[in-house]
N, CA and C atoms as an extended XYZ file, in Angstrom:
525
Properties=species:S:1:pos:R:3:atomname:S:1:resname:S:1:resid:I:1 pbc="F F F"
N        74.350      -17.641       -4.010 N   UNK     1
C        74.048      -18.913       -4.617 CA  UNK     1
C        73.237      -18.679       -5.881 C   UNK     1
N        73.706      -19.152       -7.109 N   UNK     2
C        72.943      -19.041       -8.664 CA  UNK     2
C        71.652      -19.980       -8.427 C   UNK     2
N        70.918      -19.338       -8.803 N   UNK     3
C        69.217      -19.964       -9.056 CA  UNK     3
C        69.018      -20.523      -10.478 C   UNK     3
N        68.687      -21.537      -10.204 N   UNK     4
C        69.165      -22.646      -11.091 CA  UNK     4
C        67.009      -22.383      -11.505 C   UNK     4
N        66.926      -22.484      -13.132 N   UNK     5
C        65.706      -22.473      -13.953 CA  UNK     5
C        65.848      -24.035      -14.453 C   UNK     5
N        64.492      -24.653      -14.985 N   UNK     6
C        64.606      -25.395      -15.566 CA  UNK     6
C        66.072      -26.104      -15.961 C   UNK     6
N        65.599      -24.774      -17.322 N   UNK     7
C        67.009      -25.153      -18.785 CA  UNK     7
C        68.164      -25.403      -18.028 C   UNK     7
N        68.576      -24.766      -17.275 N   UNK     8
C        69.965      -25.191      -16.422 CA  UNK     8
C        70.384      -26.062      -16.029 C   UNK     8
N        69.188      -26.426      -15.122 N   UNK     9
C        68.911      -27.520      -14.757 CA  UNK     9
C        69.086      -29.483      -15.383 C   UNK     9
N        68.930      -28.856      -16.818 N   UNK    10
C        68.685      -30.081      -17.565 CA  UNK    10
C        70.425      -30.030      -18.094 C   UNK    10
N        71.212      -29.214      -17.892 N   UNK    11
C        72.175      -28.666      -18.864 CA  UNK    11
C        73.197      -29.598      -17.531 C   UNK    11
N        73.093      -29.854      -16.286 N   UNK    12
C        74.092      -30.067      -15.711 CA  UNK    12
C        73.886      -31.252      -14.976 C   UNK    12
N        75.042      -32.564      -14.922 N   UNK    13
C        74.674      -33.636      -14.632 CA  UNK    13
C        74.179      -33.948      -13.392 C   UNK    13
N        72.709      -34.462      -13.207 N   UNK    14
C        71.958      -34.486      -12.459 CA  UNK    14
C        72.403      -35.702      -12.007 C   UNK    14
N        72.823      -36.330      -10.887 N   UNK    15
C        72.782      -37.501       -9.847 CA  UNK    15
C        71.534      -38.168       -9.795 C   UNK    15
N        71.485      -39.542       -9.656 N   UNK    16
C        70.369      -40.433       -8.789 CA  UNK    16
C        70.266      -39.726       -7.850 C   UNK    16
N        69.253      -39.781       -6.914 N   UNK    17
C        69.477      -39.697       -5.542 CA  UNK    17
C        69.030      -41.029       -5.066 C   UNK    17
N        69.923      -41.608       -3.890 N   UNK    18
C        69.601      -43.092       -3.273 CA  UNK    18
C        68.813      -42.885       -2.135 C   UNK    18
N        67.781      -43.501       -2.030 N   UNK    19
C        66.580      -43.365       -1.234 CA  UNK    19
C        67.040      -43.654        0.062 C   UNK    19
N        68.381      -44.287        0.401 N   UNK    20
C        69.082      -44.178        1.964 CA  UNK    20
C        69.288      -42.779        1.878 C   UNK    20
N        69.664      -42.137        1.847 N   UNK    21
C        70.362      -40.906        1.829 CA  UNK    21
C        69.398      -40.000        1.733 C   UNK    21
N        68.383      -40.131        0.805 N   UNK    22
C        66.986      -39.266        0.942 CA  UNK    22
C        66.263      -39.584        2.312 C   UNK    22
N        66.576      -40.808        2.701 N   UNK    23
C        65.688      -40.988        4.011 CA  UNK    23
C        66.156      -40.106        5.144 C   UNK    23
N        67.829      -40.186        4.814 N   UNK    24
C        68.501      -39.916        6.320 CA  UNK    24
C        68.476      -38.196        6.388 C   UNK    24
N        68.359      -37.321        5.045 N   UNK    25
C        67.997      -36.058        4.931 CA  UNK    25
C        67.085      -35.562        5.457 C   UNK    25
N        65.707      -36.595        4.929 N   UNK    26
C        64.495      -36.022        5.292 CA  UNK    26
C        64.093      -36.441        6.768 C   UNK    26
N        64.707      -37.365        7.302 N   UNK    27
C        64.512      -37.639        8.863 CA  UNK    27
C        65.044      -36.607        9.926 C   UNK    27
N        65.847      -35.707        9.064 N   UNK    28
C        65.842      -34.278       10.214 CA  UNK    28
C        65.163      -33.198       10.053 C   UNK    28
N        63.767      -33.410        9.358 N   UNK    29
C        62.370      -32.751        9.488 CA  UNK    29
C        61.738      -32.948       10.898 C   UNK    29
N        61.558      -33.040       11.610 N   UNK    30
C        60.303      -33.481       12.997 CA  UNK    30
C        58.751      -33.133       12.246 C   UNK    30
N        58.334      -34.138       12.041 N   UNK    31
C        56.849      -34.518       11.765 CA  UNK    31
C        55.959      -35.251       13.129 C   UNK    31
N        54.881      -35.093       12.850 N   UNK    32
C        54.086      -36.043       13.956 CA  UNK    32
C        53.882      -37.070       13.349 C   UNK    32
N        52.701      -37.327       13.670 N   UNK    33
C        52.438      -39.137       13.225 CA  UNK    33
C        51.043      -39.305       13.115 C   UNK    33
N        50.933      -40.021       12.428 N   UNK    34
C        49.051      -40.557       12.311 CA  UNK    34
C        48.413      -41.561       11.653 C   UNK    34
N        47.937      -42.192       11.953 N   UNK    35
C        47.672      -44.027       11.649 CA  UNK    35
C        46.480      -43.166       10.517 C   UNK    35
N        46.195      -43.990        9.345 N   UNK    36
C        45.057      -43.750        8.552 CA  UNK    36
C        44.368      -44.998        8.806 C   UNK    36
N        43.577      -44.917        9.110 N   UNK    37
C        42.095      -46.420        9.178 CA  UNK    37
C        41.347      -46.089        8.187 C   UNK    37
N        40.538      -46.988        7.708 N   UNK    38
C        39.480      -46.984        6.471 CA  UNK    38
C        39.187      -48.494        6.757 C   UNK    38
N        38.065      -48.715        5.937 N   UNK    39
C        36.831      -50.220        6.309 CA  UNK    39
C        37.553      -51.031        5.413 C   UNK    39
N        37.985      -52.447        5.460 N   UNK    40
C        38.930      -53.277        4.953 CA  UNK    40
C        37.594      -54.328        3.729 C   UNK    40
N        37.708      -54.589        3.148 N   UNK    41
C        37.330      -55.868        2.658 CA  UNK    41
C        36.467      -57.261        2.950 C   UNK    41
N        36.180      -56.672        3.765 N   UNK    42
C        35.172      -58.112        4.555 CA  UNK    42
C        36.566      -58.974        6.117 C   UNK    42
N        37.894      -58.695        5.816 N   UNK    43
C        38.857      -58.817        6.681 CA  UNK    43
C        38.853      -58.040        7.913 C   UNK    43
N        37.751      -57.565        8.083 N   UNK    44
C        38.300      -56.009        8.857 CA  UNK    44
C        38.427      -54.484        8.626 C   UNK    44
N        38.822      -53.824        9.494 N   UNK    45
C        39.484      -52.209        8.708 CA  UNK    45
C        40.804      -52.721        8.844 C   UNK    45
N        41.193      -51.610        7.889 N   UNK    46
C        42.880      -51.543        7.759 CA  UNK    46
C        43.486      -50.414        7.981 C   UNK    46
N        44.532      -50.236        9.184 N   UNK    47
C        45.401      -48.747        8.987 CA  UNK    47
C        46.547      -48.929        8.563 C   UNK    47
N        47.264      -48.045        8.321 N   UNK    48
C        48.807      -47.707        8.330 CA  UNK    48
C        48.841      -46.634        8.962 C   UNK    48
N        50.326      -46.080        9.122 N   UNK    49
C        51.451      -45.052        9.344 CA  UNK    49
C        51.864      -44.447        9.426 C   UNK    49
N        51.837      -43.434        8.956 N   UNK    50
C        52.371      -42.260        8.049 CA  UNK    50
C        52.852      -40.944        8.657 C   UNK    50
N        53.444      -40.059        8.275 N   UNK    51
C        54.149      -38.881        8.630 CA  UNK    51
C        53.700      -38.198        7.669 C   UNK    51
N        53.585      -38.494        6.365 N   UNK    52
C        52.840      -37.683        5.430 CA  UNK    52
C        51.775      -37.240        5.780 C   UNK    52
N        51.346      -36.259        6.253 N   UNK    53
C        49.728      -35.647        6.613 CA  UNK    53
C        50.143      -34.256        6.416 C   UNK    53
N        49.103      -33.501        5.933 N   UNK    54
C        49.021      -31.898        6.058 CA  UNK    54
C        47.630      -31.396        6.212 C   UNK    54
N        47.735      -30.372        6.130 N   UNK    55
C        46.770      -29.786        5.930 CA  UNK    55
C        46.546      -28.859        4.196 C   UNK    55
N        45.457      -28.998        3.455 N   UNK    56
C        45.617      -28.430        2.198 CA  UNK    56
C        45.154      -27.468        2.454 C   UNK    56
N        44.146      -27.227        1.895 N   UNK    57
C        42.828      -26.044        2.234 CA  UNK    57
C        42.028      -26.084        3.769 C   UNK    57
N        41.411      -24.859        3.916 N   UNK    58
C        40.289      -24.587        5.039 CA  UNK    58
C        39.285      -24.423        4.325 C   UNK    58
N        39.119      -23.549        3.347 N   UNK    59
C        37.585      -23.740        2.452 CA  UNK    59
C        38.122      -23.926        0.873 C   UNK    59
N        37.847      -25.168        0.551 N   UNK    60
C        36.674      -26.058        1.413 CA  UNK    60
C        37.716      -27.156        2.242 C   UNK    60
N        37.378      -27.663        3.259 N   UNK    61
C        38.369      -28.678        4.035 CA  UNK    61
C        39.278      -29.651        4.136 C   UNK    61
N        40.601      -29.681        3.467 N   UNK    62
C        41.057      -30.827        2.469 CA  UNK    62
C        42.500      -31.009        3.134 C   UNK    62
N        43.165      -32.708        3.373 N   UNK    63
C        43.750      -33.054        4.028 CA  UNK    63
C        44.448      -33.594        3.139 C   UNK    63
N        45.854      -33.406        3.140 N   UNK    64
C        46.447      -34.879        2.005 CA  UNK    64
C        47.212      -35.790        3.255 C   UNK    64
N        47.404      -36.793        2.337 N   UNK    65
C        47.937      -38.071        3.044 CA  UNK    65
C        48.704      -38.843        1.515 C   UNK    65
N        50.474      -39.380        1.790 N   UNK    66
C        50.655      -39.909        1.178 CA  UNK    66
C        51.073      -41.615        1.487 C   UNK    66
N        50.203      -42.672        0.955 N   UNK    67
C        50.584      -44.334        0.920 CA  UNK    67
C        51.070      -44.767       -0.109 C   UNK    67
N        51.733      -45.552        0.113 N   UNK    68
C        52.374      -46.487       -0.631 CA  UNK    68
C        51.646      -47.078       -1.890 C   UNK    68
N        51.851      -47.305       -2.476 N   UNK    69
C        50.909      -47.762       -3.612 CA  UNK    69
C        50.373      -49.060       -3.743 C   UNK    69
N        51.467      -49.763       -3.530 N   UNK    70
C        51.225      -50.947       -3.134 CA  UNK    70
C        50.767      -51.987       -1.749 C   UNK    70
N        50.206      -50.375       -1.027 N   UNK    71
C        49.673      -50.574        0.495 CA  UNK    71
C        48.242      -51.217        0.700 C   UNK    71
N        48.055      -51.988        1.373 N   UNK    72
C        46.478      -52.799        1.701 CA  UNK    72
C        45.900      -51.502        1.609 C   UNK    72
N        46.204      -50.738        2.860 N   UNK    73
C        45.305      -49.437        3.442 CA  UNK    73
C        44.981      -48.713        2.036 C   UNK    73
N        46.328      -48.410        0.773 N   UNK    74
C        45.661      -47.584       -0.283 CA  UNK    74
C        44.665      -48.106       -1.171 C   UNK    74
N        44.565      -50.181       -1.288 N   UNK    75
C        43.828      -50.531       -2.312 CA  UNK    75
C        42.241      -50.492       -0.917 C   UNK    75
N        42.251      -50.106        0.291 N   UNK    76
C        41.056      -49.991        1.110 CA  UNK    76
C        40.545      -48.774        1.150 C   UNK    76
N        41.193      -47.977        1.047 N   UNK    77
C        41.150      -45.871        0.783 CA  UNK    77
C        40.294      -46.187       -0.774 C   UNK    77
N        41.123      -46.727       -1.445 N   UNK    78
C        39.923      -46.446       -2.790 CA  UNK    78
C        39.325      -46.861       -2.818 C   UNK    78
N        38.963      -48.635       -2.636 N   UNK    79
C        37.704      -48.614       -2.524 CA  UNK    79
C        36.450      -48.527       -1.322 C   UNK    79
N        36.789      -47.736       -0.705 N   UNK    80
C        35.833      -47.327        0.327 CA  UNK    80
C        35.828      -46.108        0.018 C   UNK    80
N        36.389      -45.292       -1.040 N   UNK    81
C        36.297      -43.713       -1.095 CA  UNK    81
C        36.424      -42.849        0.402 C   UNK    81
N        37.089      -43.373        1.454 N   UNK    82
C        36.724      -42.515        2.602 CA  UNK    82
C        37.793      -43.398        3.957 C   UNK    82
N        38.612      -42.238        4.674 N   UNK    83
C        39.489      -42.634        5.216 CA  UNK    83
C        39.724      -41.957        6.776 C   UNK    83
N        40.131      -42.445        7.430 N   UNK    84
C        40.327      -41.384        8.641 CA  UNK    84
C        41.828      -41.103        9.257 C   UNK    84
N        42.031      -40.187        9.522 N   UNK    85
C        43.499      -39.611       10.314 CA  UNK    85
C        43.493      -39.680       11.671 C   UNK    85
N        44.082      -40.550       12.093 N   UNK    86
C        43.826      -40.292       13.828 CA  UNK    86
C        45.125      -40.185       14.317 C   UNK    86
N        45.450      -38.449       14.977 N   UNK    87
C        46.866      -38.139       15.256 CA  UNK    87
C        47.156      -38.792       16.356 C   UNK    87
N        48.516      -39.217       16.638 N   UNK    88
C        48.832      -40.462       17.925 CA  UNK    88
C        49.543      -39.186       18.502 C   UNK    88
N        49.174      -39.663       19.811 N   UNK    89
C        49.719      -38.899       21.160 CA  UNK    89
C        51.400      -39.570       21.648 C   UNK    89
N        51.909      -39.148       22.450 N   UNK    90
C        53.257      -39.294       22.298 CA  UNK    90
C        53.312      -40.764       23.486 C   UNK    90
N        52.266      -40.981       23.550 N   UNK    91
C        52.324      -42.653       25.159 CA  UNK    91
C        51.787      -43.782       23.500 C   UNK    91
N        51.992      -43.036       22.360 N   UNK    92
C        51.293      -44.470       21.545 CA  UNK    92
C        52.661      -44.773       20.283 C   UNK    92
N        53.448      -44.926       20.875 N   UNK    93
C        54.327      -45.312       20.228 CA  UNK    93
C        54.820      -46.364       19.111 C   UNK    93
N        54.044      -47.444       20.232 N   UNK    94
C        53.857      -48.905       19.918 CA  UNK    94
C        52.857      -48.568       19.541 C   UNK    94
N        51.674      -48.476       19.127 N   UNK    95
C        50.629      -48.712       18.108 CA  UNK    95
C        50.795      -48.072       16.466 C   UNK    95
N        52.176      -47.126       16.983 N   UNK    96
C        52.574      -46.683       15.903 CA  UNK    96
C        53.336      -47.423       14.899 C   UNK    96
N        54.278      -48.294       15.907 N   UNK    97
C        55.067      -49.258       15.214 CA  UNK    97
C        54.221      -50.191       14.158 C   UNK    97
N        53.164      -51.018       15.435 N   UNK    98
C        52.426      -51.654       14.758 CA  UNK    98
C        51.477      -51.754       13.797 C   UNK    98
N        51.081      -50.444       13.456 N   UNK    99
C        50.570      -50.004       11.959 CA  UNK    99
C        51.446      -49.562       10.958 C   UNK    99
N        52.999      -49.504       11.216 N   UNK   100
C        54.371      -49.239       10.005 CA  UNK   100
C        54.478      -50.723        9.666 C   UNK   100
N        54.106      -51.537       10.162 N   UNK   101
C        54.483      -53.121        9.282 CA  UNK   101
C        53.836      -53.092        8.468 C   UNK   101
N        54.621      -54.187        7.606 N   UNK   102
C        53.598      -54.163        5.961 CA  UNK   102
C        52.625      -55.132        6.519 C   UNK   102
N        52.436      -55.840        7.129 N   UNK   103
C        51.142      -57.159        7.182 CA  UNK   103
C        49.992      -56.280        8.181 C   UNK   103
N        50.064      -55.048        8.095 N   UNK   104
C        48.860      -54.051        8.633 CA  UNK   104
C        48.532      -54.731       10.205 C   UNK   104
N        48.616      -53.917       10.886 N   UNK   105
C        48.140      -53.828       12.608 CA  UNK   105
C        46.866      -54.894       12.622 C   UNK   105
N        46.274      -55.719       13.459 N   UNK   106
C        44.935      -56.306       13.987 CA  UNK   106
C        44.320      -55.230       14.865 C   UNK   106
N        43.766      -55.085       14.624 N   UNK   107
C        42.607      -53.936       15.239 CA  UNK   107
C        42.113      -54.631       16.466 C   UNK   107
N        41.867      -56.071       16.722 N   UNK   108
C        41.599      -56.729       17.687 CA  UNK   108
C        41.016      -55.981       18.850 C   UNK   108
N        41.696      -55.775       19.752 N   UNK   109
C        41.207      -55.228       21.492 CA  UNK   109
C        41.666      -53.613       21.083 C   UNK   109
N        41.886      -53.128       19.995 N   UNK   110
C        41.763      -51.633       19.630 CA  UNK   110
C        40.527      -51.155       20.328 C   UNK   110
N        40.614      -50.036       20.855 N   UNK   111
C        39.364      -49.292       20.914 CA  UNK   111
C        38.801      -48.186       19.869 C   UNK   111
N        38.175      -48.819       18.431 N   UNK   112
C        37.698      -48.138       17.643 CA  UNK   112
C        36.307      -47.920       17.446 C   UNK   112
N        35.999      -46.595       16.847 N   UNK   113
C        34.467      -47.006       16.315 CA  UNK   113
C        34.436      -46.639       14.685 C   UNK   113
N        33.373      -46.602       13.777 N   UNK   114
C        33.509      -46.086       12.778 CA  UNK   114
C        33.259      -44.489       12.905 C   UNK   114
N        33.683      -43.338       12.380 N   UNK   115
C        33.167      -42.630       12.156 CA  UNK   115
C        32.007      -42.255       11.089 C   UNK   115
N        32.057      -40.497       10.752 N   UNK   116
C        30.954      -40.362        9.622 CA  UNK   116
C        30.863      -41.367        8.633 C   UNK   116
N        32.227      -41.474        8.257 N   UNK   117
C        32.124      -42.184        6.531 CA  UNK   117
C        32.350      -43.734        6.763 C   UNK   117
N        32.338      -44.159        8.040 N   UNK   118
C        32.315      -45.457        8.465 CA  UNK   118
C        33.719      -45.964        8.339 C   UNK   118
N        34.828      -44.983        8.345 N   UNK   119
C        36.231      -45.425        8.672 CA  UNK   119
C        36.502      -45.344       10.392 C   UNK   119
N        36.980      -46.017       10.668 N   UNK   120
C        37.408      -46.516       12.026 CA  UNK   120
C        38.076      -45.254       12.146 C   UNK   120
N        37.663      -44.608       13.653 N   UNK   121
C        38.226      -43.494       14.348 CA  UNK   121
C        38.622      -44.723       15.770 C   UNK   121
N        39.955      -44.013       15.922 N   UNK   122
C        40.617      -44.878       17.178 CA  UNK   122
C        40.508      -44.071       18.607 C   UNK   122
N        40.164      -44.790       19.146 N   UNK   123
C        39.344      -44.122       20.599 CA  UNK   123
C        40.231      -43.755       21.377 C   UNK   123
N        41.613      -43.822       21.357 N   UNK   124
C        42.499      -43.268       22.162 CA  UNK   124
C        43.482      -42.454       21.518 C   UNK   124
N        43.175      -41.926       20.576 N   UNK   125
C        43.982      -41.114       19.400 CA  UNK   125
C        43.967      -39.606       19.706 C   UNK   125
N        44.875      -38.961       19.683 N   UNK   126
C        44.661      -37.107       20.316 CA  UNK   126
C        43.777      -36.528       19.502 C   UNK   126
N        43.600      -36.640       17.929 N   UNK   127
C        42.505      -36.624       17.159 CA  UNK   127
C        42.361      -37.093       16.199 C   UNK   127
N        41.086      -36.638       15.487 N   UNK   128
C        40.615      -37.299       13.820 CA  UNK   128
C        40.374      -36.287       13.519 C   UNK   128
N        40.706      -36.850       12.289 N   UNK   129
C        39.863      -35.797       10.590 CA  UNK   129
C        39.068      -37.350       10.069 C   UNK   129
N        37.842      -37.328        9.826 N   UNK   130
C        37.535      -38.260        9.293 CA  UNK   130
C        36.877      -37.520        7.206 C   UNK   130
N        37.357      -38.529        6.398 N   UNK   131
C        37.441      -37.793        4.852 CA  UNK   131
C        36.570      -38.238        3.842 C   UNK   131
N        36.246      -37.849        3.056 N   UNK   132
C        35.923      -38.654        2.031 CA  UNK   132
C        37.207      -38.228        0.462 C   UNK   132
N        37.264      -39.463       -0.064 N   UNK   133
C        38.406      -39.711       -0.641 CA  UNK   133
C        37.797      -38.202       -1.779 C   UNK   133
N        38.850      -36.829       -2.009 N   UNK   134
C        38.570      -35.711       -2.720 CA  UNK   134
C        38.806      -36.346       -4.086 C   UNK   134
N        40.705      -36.078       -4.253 N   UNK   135
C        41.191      -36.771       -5.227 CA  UNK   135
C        42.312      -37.294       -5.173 C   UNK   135
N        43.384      -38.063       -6.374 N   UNK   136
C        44.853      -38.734       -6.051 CA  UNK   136
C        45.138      -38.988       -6.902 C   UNK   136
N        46.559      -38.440       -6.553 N   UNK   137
C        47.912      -38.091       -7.551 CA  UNK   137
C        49.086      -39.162       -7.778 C   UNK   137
N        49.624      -40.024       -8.663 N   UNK   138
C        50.453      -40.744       -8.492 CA  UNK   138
C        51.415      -40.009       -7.910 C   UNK   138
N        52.181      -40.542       -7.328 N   UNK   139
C        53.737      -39.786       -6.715 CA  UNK   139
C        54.684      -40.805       -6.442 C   UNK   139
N        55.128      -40.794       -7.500 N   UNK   140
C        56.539      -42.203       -7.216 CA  UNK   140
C        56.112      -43.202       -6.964 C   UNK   140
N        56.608      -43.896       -5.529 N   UNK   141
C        56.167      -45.242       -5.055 CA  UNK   141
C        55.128      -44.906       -4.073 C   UNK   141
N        54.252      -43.705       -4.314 N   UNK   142
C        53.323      -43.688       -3.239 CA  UNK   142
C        52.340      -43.106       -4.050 C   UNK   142
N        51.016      -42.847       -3.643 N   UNK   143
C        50.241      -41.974       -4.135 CA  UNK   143
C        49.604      -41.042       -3.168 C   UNK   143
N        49.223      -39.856       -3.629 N   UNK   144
C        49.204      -39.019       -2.919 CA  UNK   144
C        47.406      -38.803       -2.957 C   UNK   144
N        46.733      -38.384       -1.001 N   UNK   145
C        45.412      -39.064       -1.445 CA  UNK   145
C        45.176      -37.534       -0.735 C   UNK   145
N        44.155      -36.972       -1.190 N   UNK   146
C        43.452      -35.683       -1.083 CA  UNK   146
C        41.935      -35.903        0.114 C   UNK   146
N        41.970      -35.468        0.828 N   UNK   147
C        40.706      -35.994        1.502 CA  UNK   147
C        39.611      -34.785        2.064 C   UNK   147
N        38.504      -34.669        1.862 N   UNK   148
C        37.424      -33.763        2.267 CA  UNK   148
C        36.983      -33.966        3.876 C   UNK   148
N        37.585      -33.369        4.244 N   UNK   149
C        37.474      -33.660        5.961 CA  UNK   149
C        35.351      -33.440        6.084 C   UNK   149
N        35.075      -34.091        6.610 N   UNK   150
C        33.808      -34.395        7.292 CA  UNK   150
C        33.506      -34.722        8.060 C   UNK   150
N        34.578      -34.963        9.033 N   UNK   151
C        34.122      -34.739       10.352 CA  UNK   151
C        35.363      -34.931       10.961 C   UNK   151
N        35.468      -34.109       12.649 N   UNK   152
C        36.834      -34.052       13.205 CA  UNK   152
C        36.470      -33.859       14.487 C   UNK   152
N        37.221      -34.258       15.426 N   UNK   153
C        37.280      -33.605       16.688 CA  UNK   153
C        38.816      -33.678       17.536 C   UNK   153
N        39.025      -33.266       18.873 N   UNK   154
C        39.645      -33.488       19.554 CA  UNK   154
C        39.445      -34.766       20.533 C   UNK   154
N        40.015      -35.674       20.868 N   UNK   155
C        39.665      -37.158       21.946 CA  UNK   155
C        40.665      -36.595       23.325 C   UNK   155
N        41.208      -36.430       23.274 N   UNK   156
C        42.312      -35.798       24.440 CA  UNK   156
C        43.516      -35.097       24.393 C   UNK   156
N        44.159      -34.476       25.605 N   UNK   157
C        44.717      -33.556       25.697 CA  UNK   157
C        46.011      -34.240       26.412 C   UNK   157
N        47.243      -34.255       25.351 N   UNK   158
C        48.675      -34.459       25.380 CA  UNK   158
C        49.372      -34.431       24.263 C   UNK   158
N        50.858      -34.374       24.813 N   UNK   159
C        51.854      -33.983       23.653 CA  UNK   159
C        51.586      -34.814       22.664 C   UNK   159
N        51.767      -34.201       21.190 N   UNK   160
C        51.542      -35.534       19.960 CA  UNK   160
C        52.879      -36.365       19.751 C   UNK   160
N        52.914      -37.063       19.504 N   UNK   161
C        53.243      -38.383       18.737 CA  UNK   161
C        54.767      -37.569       17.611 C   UNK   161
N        55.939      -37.861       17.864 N   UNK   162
C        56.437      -37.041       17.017 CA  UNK   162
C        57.932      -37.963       16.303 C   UNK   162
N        58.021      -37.551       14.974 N   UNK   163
C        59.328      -38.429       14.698 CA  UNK   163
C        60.564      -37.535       13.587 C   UNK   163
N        61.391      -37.859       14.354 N   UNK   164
C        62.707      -37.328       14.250 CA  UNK   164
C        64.148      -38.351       14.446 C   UNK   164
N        64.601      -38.592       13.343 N   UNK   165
C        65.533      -39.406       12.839 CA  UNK   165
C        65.380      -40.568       13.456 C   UNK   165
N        64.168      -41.726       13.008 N   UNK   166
C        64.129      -42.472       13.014 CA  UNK   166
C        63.698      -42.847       14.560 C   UNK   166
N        63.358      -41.995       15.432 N   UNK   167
C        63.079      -41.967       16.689 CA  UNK   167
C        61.269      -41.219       17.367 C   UNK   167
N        61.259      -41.229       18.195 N   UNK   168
C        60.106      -40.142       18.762 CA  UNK   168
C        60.631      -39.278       19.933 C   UNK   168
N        61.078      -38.099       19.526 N   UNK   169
C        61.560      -37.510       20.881 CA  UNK   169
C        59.995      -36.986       21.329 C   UNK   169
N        60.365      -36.299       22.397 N   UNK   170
C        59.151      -35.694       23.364 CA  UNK   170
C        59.203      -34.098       22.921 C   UNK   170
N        58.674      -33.590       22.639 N   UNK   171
C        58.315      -32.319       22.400 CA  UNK   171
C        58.561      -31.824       23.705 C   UNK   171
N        59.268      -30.480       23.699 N   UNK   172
C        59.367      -29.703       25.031 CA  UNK   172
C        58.297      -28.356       24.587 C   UNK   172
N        56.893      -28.478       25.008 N   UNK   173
C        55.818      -27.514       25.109 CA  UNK   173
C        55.922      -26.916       26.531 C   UNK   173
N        55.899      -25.177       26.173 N   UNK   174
C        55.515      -24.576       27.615 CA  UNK   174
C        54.109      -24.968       28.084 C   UNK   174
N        53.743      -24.819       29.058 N   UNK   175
C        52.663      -24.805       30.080 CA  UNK   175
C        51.788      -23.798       29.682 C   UNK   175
């Protein structure tokens, strides 16, 4: 297969790509899952969704996360400078759903508290990274948010939360 540089690159007619078709590609990745919470506006906190999570660095401690741009949770990430990751276990399916709507989850009978930076850590979540906002990158229709982990732990012990074409299968982990 020819390894295509730049210049080449620009030399040969490049396609749209249609964001159905990018979806249905990238949905045979298996990612986990993880609601971002941060302190809302006087409304509340606000989470979302996401599959976007990594890990950047270990020193010094840095997490990215990518939202929507036009997401409550991203105009609550900036201005609270500080956000939390709480990875969902594979029995939280539905809480998963309910933080992918655009009119953002009610936290209501949630069992949250704030963490360090006073973003809501969810009390039944397999874990947190709790952040303070590092830095952020536009990226298309999302922006991409850099976070200084400051505090983390483990809450319990089960399979995570996982999604694969548009589904959550169960992870088959040995014993």
């Amino acid at each position: 297969m020819e390894s295509l540089t730049v210049s080449k690159a620009e030399e040969r007619d490049i396609k749209v790509v249609e964001a159905r078709v990018l979806r249905e590609v990238c949905g045979r990745y298996p990612t986990g899952v993880a609601v971002i919470t941060c302190r809302g506006d006087g409304e509340g906190p606000v989470g979302v969704t996401v599959n976007s999570f990594t890990s950047v660095s270990l020193d010094p401690a840095l997490v990215l996360v990518c939202v929507h741009r036009e997401s409550r949770a991203l105009a609550a990430i900036q201005a609270s400078g500080a956000f939390a990751v709480n990875i969902l276990a594979s029995d939280q399916a539905a809480l998963c759903r309910d933080f992918a709507r655009r009119d953002t989850a009610d936290f209501g009978e949630l069992a949250h508290a704030p963490g360090a930076t006073g973003s809501p850590v969810l009390g039944d979540a397999l874990a947190f990274l709790d952040c303070r906002v590092h830095t952020t990158f536009p990226g298309g229709d999302h922006v991409i948010v850099i976070g200084e982990v400051v505090d983390l732990g483990l809450l319990r012990e089960e399979q995570p939360l996982t999604f694969f074409r548009s589904a959550h299968p169960r992870l088959e982990v040995p014993a």
